[in-house]
PDB file of C-alpha atoms in Angstrom:
ATOM      1  CA  MET A  28       0.000   0.000   0.000  1.00  0.00           C
ATOM      2  CA  GLY A  29       2.819   2.395   0.812  1.00  0.00           C
ATOM      3  CA  THR A  30       4.421   1.693  -2.525  1.00  0.00           C
ATOM      4  CA  ALA A  31       1.131   2.258  -4.342  1.00  0.00           C
ATOM      5  CA  TYR A  32       0.823   5.580  -2.502  1.00  0.00           C
ATOM      6  CA  SER A  33       4.075   7.076  -3.763  1.00  0.00           C
ATOM      7  CA  VAL A  34       5.834   4.993  -6.453  1.00  0.00           C
ATOM      8  CA  PRO A  35       5.063   4.907 -10.193  1.00  0.00           C
ATOM      9  CA  PRO A  36       3.051   3.646 -11.937  1.00  0.00           C
ATOM     10  CA  PHE A  37       0.376   3.958  -9.218  1.00  0.00           C
ATOM     11  CA  GLN A  38       1.326   7.122  -7.288  1.00  0.00           C
ATOM     12  CA  LEU A  39      -2.036   7.350  -5.579  1.00  0.00           C
ATOM     13  CA  LYS A  40      -0.979  10.578  -3.889  1.00  0.00           C
ATOM     14  CA  GLN A  41      -0.834  12.179  -7.337  1.00  0.00           C
ATOM     15  CA  ARG A  42      -4.239  10.855  -8.439  1.00  0.00           C
ATOM     16  CA  GLY A  43      -6.213  13.106  -6.172  1.00  0.00           C
ATOM     17  CA  PRO A  44      -7.114  13.410  -2.531  1.00  0.00           C
ATOM     18  CA  LEU A  45      -9.645  10.576  -2.477  1.00  0.00           C
ATOM     19  CA  ALA A  46      -7.260   7.844  -3.670  1.00  0.00           C
ATOM     20  CA  ALA A  47      -4.509   9.101  -1.377  1.00  0.00           C
ATOM     21  CA  GLY A  48      -6.876   9.376   1.572  1.00  0.00           C
ATOM     22  CA  LEU A  49      -8.222   5.855   1.131  1.00  0.00           C
ATOM     23  CA  CYS A  50      -4.690   4.470   0.964  1.00  0.00           C
ATOM     24  CA  ILE A  51      -3.634   6.306   4.129  1.00  0.00           C
ATOM     25  CA  ALA A  52      -6.811   5.369   6.020  1.00  0.00           C
ATOM     26  CA  CYS A  53      -6.473   1.716   5.065  1.00  0.00           C
ATOM     27  CA  CYS A  54      -2.814   1.494   6.112  1.00  0.00           C
ATOM     28  CA  ARG A  55      -2.812   3.725   9.191  1.00  0.00           C
ATOM     29  CA  GLY A  56      -6.218   2.642  10.388  1.00  0.00           C
ATOM     30  CA  PHE A  57      -7.240  -0.851   9.474  1.00  0.00           C
ATOM     31  CA  LEU A  58      -4.039  -2.693   8.529  1.00  0.00           C
ATOM     32  CA  LEU A  59      -1.894  -1.218  11.287  1.00  0.00           C
ATOM     33  CA  ASN A  60      -4.368  -2.077  14.034  1.00  0.00           C
ATOM     34  CA  PHE A  61      -6.362  -5.124  12.964  1.00  0.00           C
ATOM     35  CA  GLY A  62      -3.898  -6.664  10.535  1.00  0.00           C
ATOM     36  CA  VAL A  63      -0.761  -6.364  12.636  1.00  0.00           C
ATOM     37  CA  TYR A  64      -2.489  -7.605  15.797  1.00  0.00           C
ATOM     38  CA  TYR A  65      -3.739 -10.762  14.148  1.00  0.00           C
ATOM     39  CA  ALA A  66      -0.513 -11.287  12.169  1.00  0.00           C
ATOM     40  CA  VAL A  67       1.436 -11.225  15.443  1.00  0.00           C
ATOM     41  CA  LEU A  68      -0.987 -13.703  17.006  1.00  0.00           C
ATOM     42  CA  GLU A  69      -0.543 -15.979  13.996  1.00  0.00           C
ATOM     43  CA  SER A  70       3.249 -15.739  14.170  1.00  0.00           C
ATOM     44  CA  LEU A  71       3.111 -16.681  17.853  1.00  0.00           C
ATOM     45  CA  GLY A  72       0.978 -19.706  17.030  1.00  0.00           C
ATOM     46  CA  LYS A  73      -2.023 -18.326  18.918  1.00  0.00           C
ATOM     47  CA  PRO A  74      -5.516 -19.080  17.626  1.00  0.00           C
ATOM     48  CA  PHE A  75      -7.693 -16.384  16.123  1.00  0.00           C
ATOM     49  CA  VAL A  76     -10.024 -14.990  18.771  1.00  0.00           C
ATOM     50  CA  TRP A  77     -12.256 -12.053  17.983  1.00  0.00           C
ATOM     51  CA  SER A  78     -11.307  -9.044  20.089  1.00  0.00           C
ATOM     52  CA  PRO A  79     -13.859  -6.246  20.519  1.00  0.00           C
ATOM     53  CA  GLY A  80     -11.020  -3.936  21.571  1.00  0.00           C
ATOM     54  CA  VAL A  81      -9.011  -4.555  18.413  1.00  0.00           C
ATOM     55  CA  ALA A  82     -12.141  -4.248  16.266  1.00  0.00           C
ATOM     56  CA  PHE A  83     -12.980  -0.943  17.971  1.00  0.00           C
ATOM     57  CA  MET A  84      -9.444   0.343  17.558  1.00  0.00           C
ATOM     58  CA  ALA A  85      -9.294  -0.624  13.880  1.00  0.00           C
ATOM     59  CA  ARG A  86     -12.615   1.103  13.147  1.00  0.00           C
ATOM     60  CA  PHE A  87     -11.899   4.183  15.238  1.00  0.00           C
ATOM     61  CA  MET A  88      -8.378   4.671  13.895  1.00  0.00           C
ATOM     62  CA  THR A  89      -9.460   4.109  10.285  1.00  0.00           C
ATOM     63  CA  VAL A  90     -11.825   7.074  10.600  1.00  0.00           C
ATOM     64  CA  PHE A  91      -9.104   9.039  12.370  1.00  0.00           C
ATOM     65  CA  ALA A  92      -6.547   8.203   9.674  1.00  0.00           C
ATOM     66  CA  ALA A  93      -9.009   9.305   6.975  1.00  0.00           C
ATOM     67  CA  VAL A  94      -9.280  12.671   8.728  1.00  0.00           C
ATOM     68  CA  ILE A  95      -5.490  12.913   8.945  1.00  0.00           C
ATOM     69  CA  ALA A  96      -5.267  12.090   5.238  1.00  0.00           C
ATOM     70  CA  VAL A  97      -7.486  15.090   4.492  1.00  0.00           C
ATOM     71  CA  THR A  98      -5.962  17.507   7.010  1.00  0.00           C
ATOM     72  CA  LYS A  99      -2.333  16.700   6.163  1.00  0.00           C
ATOM     73  CA  ASP A 100      -2.597  19.212   3.333  1.00  0.00           C
ATOM     74  CA  LEU A 101      -3.818  22.111   5.481  1.00  0.00           C
ATOM     75  CA  PRO A 102      -0.381  23.484   6.449  1.00  0.00           C
ATOM     76  CA  ASP A 103       0.776  23.496   2.804  1.00  0.00           C
ATOM     77  CA  VAL A 104      -2.326  24.848   1.085  1.00  0.00           C
ATOM     78  CA  VAL A 105      -0.489  27.918  -0.260  1.00  0.00           C
ATOM     79  CA  GLY A 106       2.295  25.837  -1.802  1.00  0.00           C
ATOM     80  CA  ASP A 107      -0.146  23.260  -3.158  1.00  0.00           C
ATOM     81  CA  ALA A 108      -2.288  25.965  -4.769  1.00  0.00           C
ATOM     82  CA  ALA A 109       0.781  27.654  -6.273  1.00  0.00           C
ATOM     83  CA  THR A 110       1.969  24.409  -7.872  1.00  0.00           C
ATOM     84  CA  GLY A 111      -1.463  23.198  -8.957  1.00  0.00           C
ATOM     85  CA  VAL A 112      -1.705  20.273  -6.533  1.00  0.00           C
ATOM     86  CA  LYS A 113      -5.370  19.440  -6.064  1.00  0.00           C
ATOM     87  CA  THR A 114      -6.308  18.677  -2.475  1.00  0.00           C
ATOM     88  CA  PHE A 115      -9.498  19.096  -0.497  1.00  0.00           C
ATOM     89  CA  ALA A 116      -7.889  22.122   1.148  1.00  0.00           C
ATOM     90  CA  THR A 117      -7.081  23.832  -2.169  1.00  0.00           C
ATOM     91  CA  ARG A 118     -10.546  23.044  -3.550  1.00  0.00           C
ATOM     92  CA  LEU A 119     -12.708  23.803  -0.510  1.00  0.00           C
ATOM     93  CA  GLY A 120     -10.499  26.072   1.591  1.00  0.00           C
ATOM     94  CA  VAL A 121      -8.831  25.536   4.933  1.00  0.00           C
ATOM     95  CA  PRO A 122     -11.804  26.660   7.087  1.00  0.00           C
ATOM     96  CA  LYS A 123     -14.248  24.193   5.501  1.00  0.00           C
ATOM     97  CA  VAL A 124     -11.816  21.278   5.625  1.00  0.00           C
ATOM     98  CA  ALA A 125     -10.909  22.006   9.249  1.00  0.00           C
ATOM     99  CA  ALA A 126     -14.591  22.261  10.220  1.00  0.00           C
ATOM    100  CA  GLY A 127     -15.429  19.037   8.369  1.00  0.00           C
ATOM    101  CA  ALA A 128     -12.488  17.219   9.932  1.00  0.00           C
ATOM    102  CA  THR A 129     -13.505  18.388  13.393  1.00  0.00           C
ATOM    103  CA  ALA A 130     -17.100  17.284  12.800  1.00  0.00           C
ATOM    104  CA  ALA A 131     -15.971  13.840  11.576  1.00  0.00           C
ATOM    105  CA  LEU A 132     -13.734  13.356  14.603  1.00  0.00           C
ATOM    106  CA  LEU A 133     -16.460  14.522  16.985  1.00  0.00           C
ATOM    107  CA  LEU A 134     -18.810  11.930  15.480  1.00  0.00           C
ATOM    108  CA  ASN A 135     -16.054   9.354  15.889  1.00  0.00           C
ATOM    109  CA  TYR A 136     -15.659  10.308  19.550  1.00  0.00           C
ATOM    110  CA  ALA A 137     -19.445  10.219  20.058  1.00  0.00           C
ATOM    111  CA  SER A 138     -19.536   6.697  18.636  1.00  0.00           C
ATOM    112  CA  ALA A 139     -16.719   5.680  21.007  1.00  0.00           C
ATOM    113  CA  VAL A 140     -18.664   7.055  23.967  1.00  0.00           C
ATOM    114  CA  ALA A 141     -21.783   5.177  22.818  1.00  0.00           C
ATOM    115  CA  GLN A 142     -19.787   1.961  22.418  1.00  0.00           C
ATOM    116  CA  GLY A 143     -18.322   2.507  25.863  1.00  0.00           C
ATOM    117  CA  LEU A 144     -21.781   2.763  27.371  1.00  0.00           C
ATOM    118  CA  ARG A 145     -23.019  -0.425  25.680  1.00  0.00           C
ATOM    119  CA  GLY A 146     -19.960  -2.553  25.004  1.00  0.00           C
ATOM    120  CA  PRO A 147     -17.556  -4.767  26.904  1.00  0.00           C
ATOM    121  CA  PHE A 148     -15.128  -1.938  27.614  1.00  0.00           C
ATOM    122  CA  SER A 149     -13.921  -0.311  30.815  1.00  0.00           C
ATOM    123  CA  LYS A 150     -16.484   2.463  31.098  1.00  0.00           C
ATOM    124  CA  ILE A 151     -14.434   5.234  32.714  1.00  0.00           C
ATOM    125  CA  PRO A 152     -11.564   5.285  30.201  1.00  0.00           C
ATOM    126  CA  MET A 153     -13.778   4.483  27.219  1.00  0.00           C
ATOM    127  CA  VAL A 154     -16.480   7.041  27.964  1.00  0.00           C
ATOM    128  CA  GLY A 155     -14.561   9.596  30.017  1.00  0.00           C
ATOM    129  CA  GLY A 156     -11.331   9.363  28.028  1.00  0.00           C
ATOM    130  CA  HIS A 157     -13.056   9.873  24.699  1.00  0.00           C
ATOM    131  CA  ALA A 158     -15.111  12.738  26.102  1.00  0.00           C
ATOM    132  CA  VAL A 159     -11.897  14.425  27.279  1.00  0.00           C
ATOM    133  CA  LEU A 160     -10.217  13.896  23.888  1.00  0.00           C
ATOM    134  CA  ALA A 161     -13.301  15.314  22.148  1.00  0.00           C
ATOM    135  CA  GLY A 162     -13.064  18.335  24.450  1.00  0.00           C
ATOM    136  CA  LEU A 163      -9.393  18.822  23.545  1.00  0.00           C
ATOM    137  CA  LEU A 164     -10.304  18.649  19.870  1.00  0.00           C
ATOM    138  CA  VAL A 165     -12.979  21.330  20.258  1.00  0.00           C
ATOM    139  CA  LYS A 166     -10.636  23.514  22.327  1.00  0.00           C
ATOM    140  CA  ASN A 167      -7.924  23.327  19.671  1.00  0.00           C
ATOM    141  CA  PHE A 168     -10.381  23.910  16.826  1.00  0.00           C
ATOM    142  CA  LEU A 169     -11.745  27.022  18.574  1.00  0.00           C
ATOM    143  CA  ARG A 170      -8.200  28.269  19.153  1.00  0.00           C
ATOM    144  CA  TYR A 171      -7.478  27.818  15.441  1.00  0.00           C
ATOM    145  CA  ARG A 172     -10.707  29.649  14.502  1.00  0.00           C
ATOM    146  CA  THR A 173      -9.878  32.508  16.884  1.00  0.00           C
ATOM    147  CA  LEU A 174      -6.392  32.967  15.435  1.00  0.00           C
ATOM    148  CA  GLY A 175      -7.721  32.700  11.883  1.00  0.00           C
ATOM    149  CA  ALA A 176      -7.432  30.378   8.924  1.00  0.00           C
ATOM    150  CA  ASP A 177      -4.935  32.703   7.279  1.00  0.00           C
ATOM    151  CA  ASP A 178      -2.467  32.387  10.147  1.00  0.00           C
ATOM    152  CA  PRO A 179       0.005  29.621   9.186  1.00  0.00           C
ATOM    153  CA  ASN A 180       0.858  29.002  12.843  1.00  0.00           C
ATOM    154  CA  ALA A 181      -2.822  28.553  13.705  1.00  0.00           C
ATOM    155  CA  VAL A 182      -3.253  26.026  10.891  1.00  0.00           C
ATOM    156  CA  LYS A 183      -0.108  24.125  11.871  1.00  0.00           C
ATOM    157  CA  GLY A 184      -1.175  24.151  15.524  1.00  0.00           C
ATOM    158  CA  TYR A 185      -4.587  22.762  14.640  1.00  0.00           C
ATOM    159  CA  TYR A 186      -3.064  20.030  12.465  1.00  0.00           C
ATOM    160  CA  LYS A 187      -0.567  19.134  15.214  1.00  0.00           C
ATOM    161  CA  SER A 188      -3.412  18.903  17.724  1.00  0.00           C
ATOM    162  CA  ILE A 189      -5.084  16.257  15.554  1.00  0.00           C
ATOM    163  CA  TRP A 190      -1.885  14.202  15.689  1.00  0.00           C
ATOM    164  CA  ASP A 191      -1.700  14.741  19.448  1.00  0.00           C
ATOM    165  CA  ASN A 192      -5.199  13.291  19.825  1.00  0.00           C
ATOM    166  CA  PHE A 193      -4.267  10.437  17.479  1.00  0.00           C
ATOM    167  CA  TYR A 194      -1.375   9.362  19.695  1.00  0.00           C
ATOM    168  CA  LEU A 195      -3.314   9.976  22.912  1.00  0.00           C
ATOM    169  CA  GLU A 196      -5.850   7.467  21.572  1.00  0.00           C
ATOM    170  CA  TYR A 197      -3.169   4.782  21.577  1.00  0.00           C
ATOM    171  CA  LEU A 198      -2.383   5.638  25.190  1.00  0.00           C
ATOM    172  CA  LEU A 199      -6.075   5.480  26.069  1.00  0.00           C
ATOM    173  CA  TYR A 200      -6.356   2.103  24.344  1.00  0.00           C
ATOM    174  CA  CYS A 201      -4.194   0.569  27.075  1.00  0.00           C
ATOM    175  CA  PHE A 202      -6.998   1.218  29.560  1.00  0.00           C
ATOM    176  CA  ILE A 203     -10.164   0.372  27.635  1.00  0.00           C
TER     177      ILE A 203
END
């Protein structure tokens, strides 16, 4: 998948934001979480046993990786526009992409909270942890909006905050 993303003849990153985004979401979300977990079990000679935690993580992080695939272009929208690179950010504008990304992640967090209330997870980290991460996302989005979409530091800060939440999710996973 990584080769298809960047090496000819495929170069999915050059074929538009949708192809690139799907490649990133598949690798960073599904394959990295679900695929690696079960490949390691297989290599250790352990039988396949369905894990709700791994299934949750694969689903949650696939959505998250799709958002990262879209927002990765936010900090470089000026350069992309100048060189004719078509991204969601150059087509729709930074404010719309940032708002859409925030909405998608908030829905993802809401689904995690709902799963935490109904599923076989530790309720406090699953519900409370995802609520806190959703709050951090909103806080950072509002900070970005206050500073303005034209401020490169605000855009970079917002994009970095998405990555911060991404890695905090892996920390939270240890407790769910």
